[in-house]
Coordinates of C-alpha atoms and ligand atoms in Angstrom, one line a residue:
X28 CA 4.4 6.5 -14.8
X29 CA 7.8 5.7 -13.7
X30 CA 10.5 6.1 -16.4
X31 CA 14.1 5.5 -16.2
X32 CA 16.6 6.8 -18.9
X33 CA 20.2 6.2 -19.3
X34 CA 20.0 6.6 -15.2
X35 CA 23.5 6.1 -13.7
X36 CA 24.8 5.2 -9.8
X37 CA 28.0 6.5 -8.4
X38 CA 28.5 5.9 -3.9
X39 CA 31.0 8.5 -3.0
X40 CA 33.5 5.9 -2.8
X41 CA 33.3 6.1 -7.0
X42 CA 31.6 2.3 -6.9
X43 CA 29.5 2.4 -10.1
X44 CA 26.6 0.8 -8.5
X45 CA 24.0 1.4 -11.4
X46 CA 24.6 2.2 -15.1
X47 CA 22.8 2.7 -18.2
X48 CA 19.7 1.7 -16.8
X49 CA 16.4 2.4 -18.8
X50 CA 12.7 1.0 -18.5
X51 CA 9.6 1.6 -18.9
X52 CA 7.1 1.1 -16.1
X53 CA 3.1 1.9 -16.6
X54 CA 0.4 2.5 -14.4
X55 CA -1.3 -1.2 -13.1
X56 CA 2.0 -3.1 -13.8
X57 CA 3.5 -4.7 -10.7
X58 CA 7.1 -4.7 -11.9
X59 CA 9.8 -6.9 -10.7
X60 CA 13.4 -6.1 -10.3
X61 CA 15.2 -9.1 -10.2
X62 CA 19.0 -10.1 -9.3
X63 CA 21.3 -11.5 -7.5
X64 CA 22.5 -9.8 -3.9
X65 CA 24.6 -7.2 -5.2
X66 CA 23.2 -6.7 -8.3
X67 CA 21.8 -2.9 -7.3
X68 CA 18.0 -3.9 -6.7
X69 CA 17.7 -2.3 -3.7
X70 CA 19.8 1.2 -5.0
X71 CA 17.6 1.2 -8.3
X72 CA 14.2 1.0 -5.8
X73 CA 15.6 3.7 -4.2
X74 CA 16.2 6.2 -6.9
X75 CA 12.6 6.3 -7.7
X76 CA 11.7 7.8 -4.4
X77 CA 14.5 10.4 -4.0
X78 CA 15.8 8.0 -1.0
X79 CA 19.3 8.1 -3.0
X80 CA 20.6 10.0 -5.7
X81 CA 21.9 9.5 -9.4
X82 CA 24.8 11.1 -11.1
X83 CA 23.5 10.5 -14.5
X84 CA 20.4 9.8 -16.9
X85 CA 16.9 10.6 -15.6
X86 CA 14.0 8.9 -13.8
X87 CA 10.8 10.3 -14.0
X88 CA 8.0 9.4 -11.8
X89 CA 4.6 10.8 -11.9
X90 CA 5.8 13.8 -14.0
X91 CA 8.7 14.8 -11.7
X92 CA 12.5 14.4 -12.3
X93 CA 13.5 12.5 -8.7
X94 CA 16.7 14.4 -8.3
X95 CA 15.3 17.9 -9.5
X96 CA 13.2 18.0 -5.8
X97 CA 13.6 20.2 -3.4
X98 CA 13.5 19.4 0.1
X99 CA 9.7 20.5 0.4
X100 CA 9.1 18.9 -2.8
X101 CA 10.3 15.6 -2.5
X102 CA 8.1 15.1 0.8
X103 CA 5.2 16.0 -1.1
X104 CA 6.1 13.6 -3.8
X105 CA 6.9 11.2 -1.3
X106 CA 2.9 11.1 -0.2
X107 CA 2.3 9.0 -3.8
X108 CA 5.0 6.4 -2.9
X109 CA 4.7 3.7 -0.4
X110 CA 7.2 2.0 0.1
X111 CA 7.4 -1.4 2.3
X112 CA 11.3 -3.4 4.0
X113 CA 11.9 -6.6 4.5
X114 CA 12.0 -5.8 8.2
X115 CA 8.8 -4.3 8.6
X116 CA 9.9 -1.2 10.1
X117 CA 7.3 -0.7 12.4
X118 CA 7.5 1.5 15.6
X119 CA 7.5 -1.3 18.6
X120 CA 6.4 1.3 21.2
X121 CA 2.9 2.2 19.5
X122 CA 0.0 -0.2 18.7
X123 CA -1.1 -1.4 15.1
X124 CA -3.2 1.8 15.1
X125 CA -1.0 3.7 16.0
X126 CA 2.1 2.6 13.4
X127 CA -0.7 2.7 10.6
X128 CA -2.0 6.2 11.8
X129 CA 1.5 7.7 11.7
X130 CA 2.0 9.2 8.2
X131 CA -1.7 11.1 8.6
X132 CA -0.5 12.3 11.9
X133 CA 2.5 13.8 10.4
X134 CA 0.7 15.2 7.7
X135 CA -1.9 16.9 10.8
X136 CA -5.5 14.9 9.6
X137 CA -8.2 15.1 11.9
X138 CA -8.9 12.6 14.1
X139 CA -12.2 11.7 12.2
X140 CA -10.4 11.2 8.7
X141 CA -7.5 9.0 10.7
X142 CA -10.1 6.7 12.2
X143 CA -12.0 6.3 8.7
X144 CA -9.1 5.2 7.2
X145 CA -7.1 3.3 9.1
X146 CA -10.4 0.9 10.3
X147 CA -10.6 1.0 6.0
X148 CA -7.3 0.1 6.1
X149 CA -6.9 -2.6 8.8
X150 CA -10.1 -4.3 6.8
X151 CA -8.2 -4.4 3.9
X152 CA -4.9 -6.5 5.8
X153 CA -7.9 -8.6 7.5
X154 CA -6.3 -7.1 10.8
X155 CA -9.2 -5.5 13.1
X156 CA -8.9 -7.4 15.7
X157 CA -5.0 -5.9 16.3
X158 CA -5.5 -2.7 15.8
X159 CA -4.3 -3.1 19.8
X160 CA -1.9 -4.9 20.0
X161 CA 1.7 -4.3 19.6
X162 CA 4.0 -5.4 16.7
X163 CA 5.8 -8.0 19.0
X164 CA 2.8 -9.7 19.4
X165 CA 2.2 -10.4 15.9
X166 CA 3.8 -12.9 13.3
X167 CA 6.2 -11.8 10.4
X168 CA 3.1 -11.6 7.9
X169 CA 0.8 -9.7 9.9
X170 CA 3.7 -7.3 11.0
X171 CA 4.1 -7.2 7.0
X172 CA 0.3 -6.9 6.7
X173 CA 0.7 -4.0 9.1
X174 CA 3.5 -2.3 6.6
X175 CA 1.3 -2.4 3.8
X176 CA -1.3 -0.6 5.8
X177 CA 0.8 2.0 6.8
X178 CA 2.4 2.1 3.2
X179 CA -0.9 3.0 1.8
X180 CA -2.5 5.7 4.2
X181 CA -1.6 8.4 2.1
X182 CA -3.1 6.5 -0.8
X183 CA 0.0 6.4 -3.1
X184 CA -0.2 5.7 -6.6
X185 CA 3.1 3.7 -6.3
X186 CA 4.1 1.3 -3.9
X187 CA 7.6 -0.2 -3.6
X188 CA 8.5 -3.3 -1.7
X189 CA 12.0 -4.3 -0.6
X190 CA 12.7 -7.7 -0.5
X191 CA 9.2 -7.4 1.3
X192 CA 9.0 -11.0 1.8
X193 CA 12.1 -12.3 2.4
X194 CA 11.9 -12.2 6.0
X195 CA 8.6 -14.9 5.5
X196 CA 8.0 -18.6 5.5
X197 CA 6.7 -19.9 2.2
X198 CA 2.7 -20.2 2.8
X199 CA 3.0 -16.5 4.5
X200 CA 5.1 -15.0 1.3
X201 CA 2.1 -16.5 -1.1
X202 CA -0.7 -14.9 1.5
X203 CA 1.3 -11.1 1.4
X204 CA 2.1 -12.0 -2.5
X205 CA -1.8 -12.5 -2.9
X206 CA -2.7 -9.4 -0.8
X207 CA -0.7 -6.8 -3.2
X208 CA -2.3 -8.8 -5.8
X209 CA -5.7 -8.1 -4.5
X210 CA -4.3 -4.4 -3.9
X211 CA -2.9 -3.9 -7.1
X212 CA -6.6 -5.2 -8.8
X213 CA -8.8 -3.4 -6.1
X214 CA -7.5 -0.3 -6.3
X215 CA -4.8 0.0 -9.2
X216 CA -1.5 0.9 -7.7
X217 CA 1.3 0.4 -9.5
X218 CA 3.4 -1.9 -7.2
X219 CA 7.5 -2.2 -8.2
X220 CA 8.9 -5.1 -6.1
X221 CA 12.9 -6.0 -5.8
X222 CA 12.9 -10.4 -5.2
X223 CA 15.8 -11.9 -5.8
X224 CA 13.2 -15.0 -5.8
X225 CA 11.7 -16.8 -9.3
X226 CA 9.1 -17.6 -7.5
X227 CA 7.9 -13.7 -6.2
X228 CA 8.2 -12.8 -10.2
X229 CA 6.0 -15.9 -11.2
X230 CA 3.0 -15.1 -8.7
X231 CA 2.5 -11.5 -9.1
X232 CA 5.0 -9.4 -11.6
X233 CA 3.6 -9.0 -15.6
X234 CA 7.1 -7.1 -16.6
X235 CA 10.6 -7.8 -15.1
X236 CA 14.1 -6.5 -15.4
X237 CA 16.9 -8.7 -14.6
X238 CA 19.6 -6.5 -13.4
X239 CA 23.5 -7.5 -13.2
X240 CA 26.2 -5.9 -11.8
X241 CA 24.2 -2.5 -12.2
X242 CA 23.2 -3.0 -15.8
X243 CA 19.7 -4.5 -17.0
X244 CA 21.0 -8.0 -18.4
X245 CA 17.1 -8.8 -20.0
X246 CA 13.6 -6.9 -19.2
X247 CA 10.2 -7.4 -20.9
X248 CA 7.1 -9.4 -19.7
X249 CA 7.3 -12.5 -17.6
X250 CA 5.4 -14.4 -20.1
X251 CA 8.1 -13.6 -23.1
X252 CA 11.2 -14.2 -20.6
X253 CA 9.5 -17.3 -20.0
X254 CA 9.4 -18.4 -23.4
X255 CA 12.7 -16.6 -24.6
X256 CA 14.8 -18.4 -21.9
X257 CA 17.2 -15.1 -22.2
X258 CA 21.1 -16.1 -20.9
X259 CA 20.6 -13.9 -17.8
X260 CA 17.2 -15.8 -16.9
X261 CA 19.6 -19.0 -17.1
X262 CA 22.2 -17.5 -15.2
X263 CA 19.9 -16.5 -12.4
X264 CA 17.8 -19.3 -11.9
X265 CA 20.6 -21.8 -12.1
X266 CA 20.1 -23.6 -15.4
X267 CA 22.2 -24.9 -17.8
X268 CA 21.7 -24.5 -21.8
X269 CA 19.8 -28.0 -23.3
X270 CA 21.6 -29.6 -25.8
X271 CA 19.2 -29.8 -29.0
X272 CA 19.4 -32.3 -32.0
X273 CA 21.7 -30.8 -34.9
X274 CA 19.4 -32.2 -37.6
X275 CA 15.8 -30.8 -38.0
X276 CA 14.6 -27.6 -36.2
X277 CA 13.9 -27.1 -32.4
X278 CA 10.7 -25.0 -31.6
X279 CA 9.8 -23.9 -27.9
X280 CA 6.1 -23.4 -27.9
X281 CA 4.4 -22.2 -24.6
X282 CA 0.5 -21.1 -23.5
X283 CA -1.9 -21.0 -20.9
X284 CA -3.0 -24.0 -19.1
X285 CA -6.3 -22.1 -18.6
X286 CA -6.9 -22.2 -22.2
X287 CA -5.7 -25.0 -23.6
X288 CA -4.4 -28.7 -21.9
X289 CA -1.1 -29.1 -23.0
X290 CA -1.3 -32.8 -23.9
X291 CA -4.1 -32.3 -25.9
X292 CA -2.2 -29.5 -27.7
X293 CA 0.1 -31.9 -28.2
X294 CA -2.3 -34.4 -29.5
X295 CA -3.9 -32.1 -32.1
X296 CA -0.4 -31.3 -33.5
X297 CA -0.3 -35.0 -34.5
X298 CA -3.7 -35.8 -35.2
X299 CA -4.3 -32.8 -37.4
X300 CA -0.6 -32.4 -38.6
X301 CA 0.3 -36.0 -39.1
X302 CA 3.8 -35.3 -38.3
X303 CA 6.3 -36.6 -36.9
X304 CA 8.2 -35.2 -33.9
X305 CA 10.4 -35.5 -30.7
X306 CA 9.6 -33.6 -27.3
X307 CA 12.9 -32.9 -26.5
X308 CA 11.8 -30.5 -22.7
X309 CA 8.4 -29.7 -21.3
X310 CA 7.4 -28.1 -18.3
X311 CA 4.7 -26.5 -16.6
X312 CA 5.4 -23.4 -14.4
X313 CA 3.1 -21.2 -12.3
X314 CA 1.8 -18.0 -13.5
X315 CA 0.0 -15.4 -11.3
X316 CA -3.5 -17.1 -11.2
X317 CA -2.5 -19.5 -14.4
X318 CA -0.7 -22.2 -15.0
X319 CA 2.7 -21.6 -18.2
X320 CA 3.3 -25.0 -19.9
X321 CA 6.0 -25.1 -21.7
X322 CA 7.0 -27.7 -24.7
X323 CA 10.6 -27.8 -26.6
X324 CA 10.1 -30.0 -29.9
X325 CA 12.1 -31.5 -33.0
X326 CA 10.6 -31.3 -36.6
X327 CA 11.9 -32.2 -39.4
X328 CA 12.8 -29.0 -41.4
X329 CA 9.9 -29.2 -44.4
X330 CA 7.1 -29.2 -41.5
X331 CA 8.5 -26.3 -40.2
X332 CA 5.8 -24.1 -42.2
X333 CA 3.2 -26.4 -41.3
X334 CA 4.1 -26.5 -37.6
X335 CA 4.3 -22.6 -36.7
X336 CA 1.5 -21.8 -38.9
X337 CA -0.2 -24.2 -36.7
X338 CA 0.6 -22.5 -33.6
X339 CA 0.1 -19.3 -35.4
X340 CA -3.9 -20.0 -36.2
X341 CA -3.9 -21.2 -32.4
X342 CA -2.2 -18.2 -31.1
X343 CA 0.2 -20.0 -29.2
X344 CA 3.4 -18.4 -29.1
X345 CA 7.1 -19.6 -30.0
X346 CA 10.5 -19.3 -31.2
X347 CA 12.8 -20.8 -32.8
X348 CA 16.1 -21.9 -30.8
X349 CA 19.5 -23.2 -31.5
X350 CA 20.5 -26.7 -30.7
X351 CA 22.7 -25.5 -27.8
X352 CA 19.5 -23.9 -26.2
X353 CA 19.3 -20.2 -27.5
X354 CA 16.9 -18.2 -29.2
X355 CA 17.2 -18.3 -32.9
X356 CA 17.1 -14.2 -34.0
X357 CA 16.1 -14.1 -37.9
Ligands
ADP413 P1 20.9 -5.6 -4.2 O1 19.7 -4.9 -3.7 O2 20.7 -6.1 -5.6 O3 21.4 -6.6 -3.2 P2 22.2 -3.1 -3.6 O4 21.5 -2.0 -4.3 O5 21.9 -3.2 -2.1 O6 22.1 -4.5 -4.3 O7 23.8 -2.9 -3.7 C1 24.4 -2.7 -4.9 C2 25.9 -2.4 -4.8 O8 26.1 -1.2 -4.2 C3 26.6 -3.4 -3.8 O9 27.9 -3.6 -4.4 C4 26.8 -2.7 -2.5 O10 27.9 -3.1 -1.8 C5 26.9 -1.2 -3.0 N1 26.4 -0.2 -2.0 C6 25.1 -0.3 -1.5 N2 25.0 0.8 -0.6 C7 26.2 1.5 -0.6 C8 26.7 2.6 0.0 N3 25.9 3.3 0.9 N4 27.9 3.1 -0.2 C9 28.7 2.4 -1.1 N5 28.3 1.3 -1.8 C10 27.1 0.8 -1.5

């Protein structure tokens, strides 16, 4: 659906903003691109709706090659992409109605297909009783509630989001965060959101790519760059490498509170196992609707067979690491 290959950045003032960027990004995913400030988030959104160009490497969405559009073209394309700001972007002069009703206007609808839609729409954002009032008299999430509306008149098959709750408190972020959610499920966009926040990535986003200085530093699903730690999750989030025992082996483990309680995980592996062992970490993170709990523990080396078949036959997932903290690659 969206495909980036070898795509590369240049500003005229020859700042290499992007480079050698490549994913893969499929139709239902709600994709995070995470960084830094700086990092080309917001340049790397861009390129996939034509709003800036690339010098090198392709992007591909929906079939088209972004920088092969023509003028004409590109505003056609532009109807399947919805994009949403951290500032809202809303027109203070017109009512909610009106600011949602725009992009149909522009596009000459009739007045009958406008009305269906945007009362569809302001259901949708739980905003009927606005559709009135002026943006200045709502709050940051309903102007963002508004956004989203508008964003999805044209009903895109894409949506992009800027940094689309940055602007927001924390309880308002989860309620906008649980609205794409809902859109994503409902009606199957594909949603690509740029956060430099953890927290955005862990309540809605199945894939990520953690971008750095204009390269990809990591990128896979949350769930696996939960569990693999990488050095540029680390670097992001503020965490140090954990110094591991020397002697014995260190495994992370990590699964699904929904399916299994971690302590009683923990319980069987002794019970059943009678091993021995250290819990060096554990943790428990949230995850979309779920809950990730994560366990770092020290065997001694001849129950390493034992231990990961263990896990194996309980389709919990885990890797081996160092005993400064990094994944062990066999
Ligand atoms: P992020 O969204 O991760 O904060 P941006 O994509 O906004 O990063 O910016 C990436 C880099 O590109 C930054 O160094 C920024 O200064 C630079 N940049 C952004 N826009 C322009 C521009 N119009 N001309 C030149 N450099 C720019």
């Amino acid at each position: 659906m969206i495909t980036a290959t070898g795509l590369k950045k240049v500003y005229e003032n020859k700042n290499v903003v992007l480079e050698d960027i490549n994913f893969k990004i499929e139709k239902g995913d709600v994709y995070g691109l995470v960084g830094r400030s700086g990092a080309g988030k917001s340049t790397l959104l861009r390129c996939i709706n034509g709003l800036t160009d690339y010098q090198d490497g392709s992007m591909k969405v929906n079939g088209y090659e972004v920088k092969d559009l023509n003028t004409k073209q590109i505003k056609e394309f532009r109807k399947n992409v919805g994009m949403i700001f951290q500032h809202f972007s809303l027109l203070e002069r017109k009512s909610i109605y009106d600011n949602i009703a725009l992009p149909m206007r522009c596009w000459k609808y009739s007045k009958k297909e406008i009305d269906s839609k945007v009362n569809e729409l302001l259901e949708l954002v739980e905003l009927k009783d606005k559709a009135g009032a002026r943006p200045r008299n709502l709050s940051g999430g309903q102007k963002q509630r508004v956004a989203i509306a508008r964003a999805l008149t044209m009903n895109p098959n894409i949506l992009l989001c800027d940094e689309a709750t940055s602007a927001l408190d924390p309880s308002t972020t989860n309620s906008i965060l649980d609205l794409l959610s809902d859109i994503n499920k409902k009606i199957g966009i594909t949603i690509v959101l740029v956060t430099h926040e953890m927290s955005v990535i862990q309540r809605i986003c199945n894939k990520i790519s953690i971008l750095e200085n204009g390269k990809i530093a990591s990128q896979g699903t949350v769930k696996d760059i939960f569990l693999n730690q990488p050095p540029a999750l680390k670097r992001l989030i503020g965490v140090e490498n954990s110094i591991l025992p020397e002697k014995g082996r260190n495994i992370r483990f990590m699964y699904s509170v929904a399916k299994l309680e971690g302590s009683e995980l923990i319980v069987r592996i002794v019970n059943e196992l009678n091993i021995k062992f250290s819990i060096m970490e554990s943790s428990t993170q949230s995850y979309r609707n779920d809950k990730l709990s994560t366990f770092v523990i020290n065997i001694d080396d001849s129950d390493f067979n034992l231990v990961t078949n263990y896990l194996d036959k309980n389709k919990v997932e885990w890797i081996e690491i160092k005993n400064d903290g990094n994944e062990v690659r066999n």
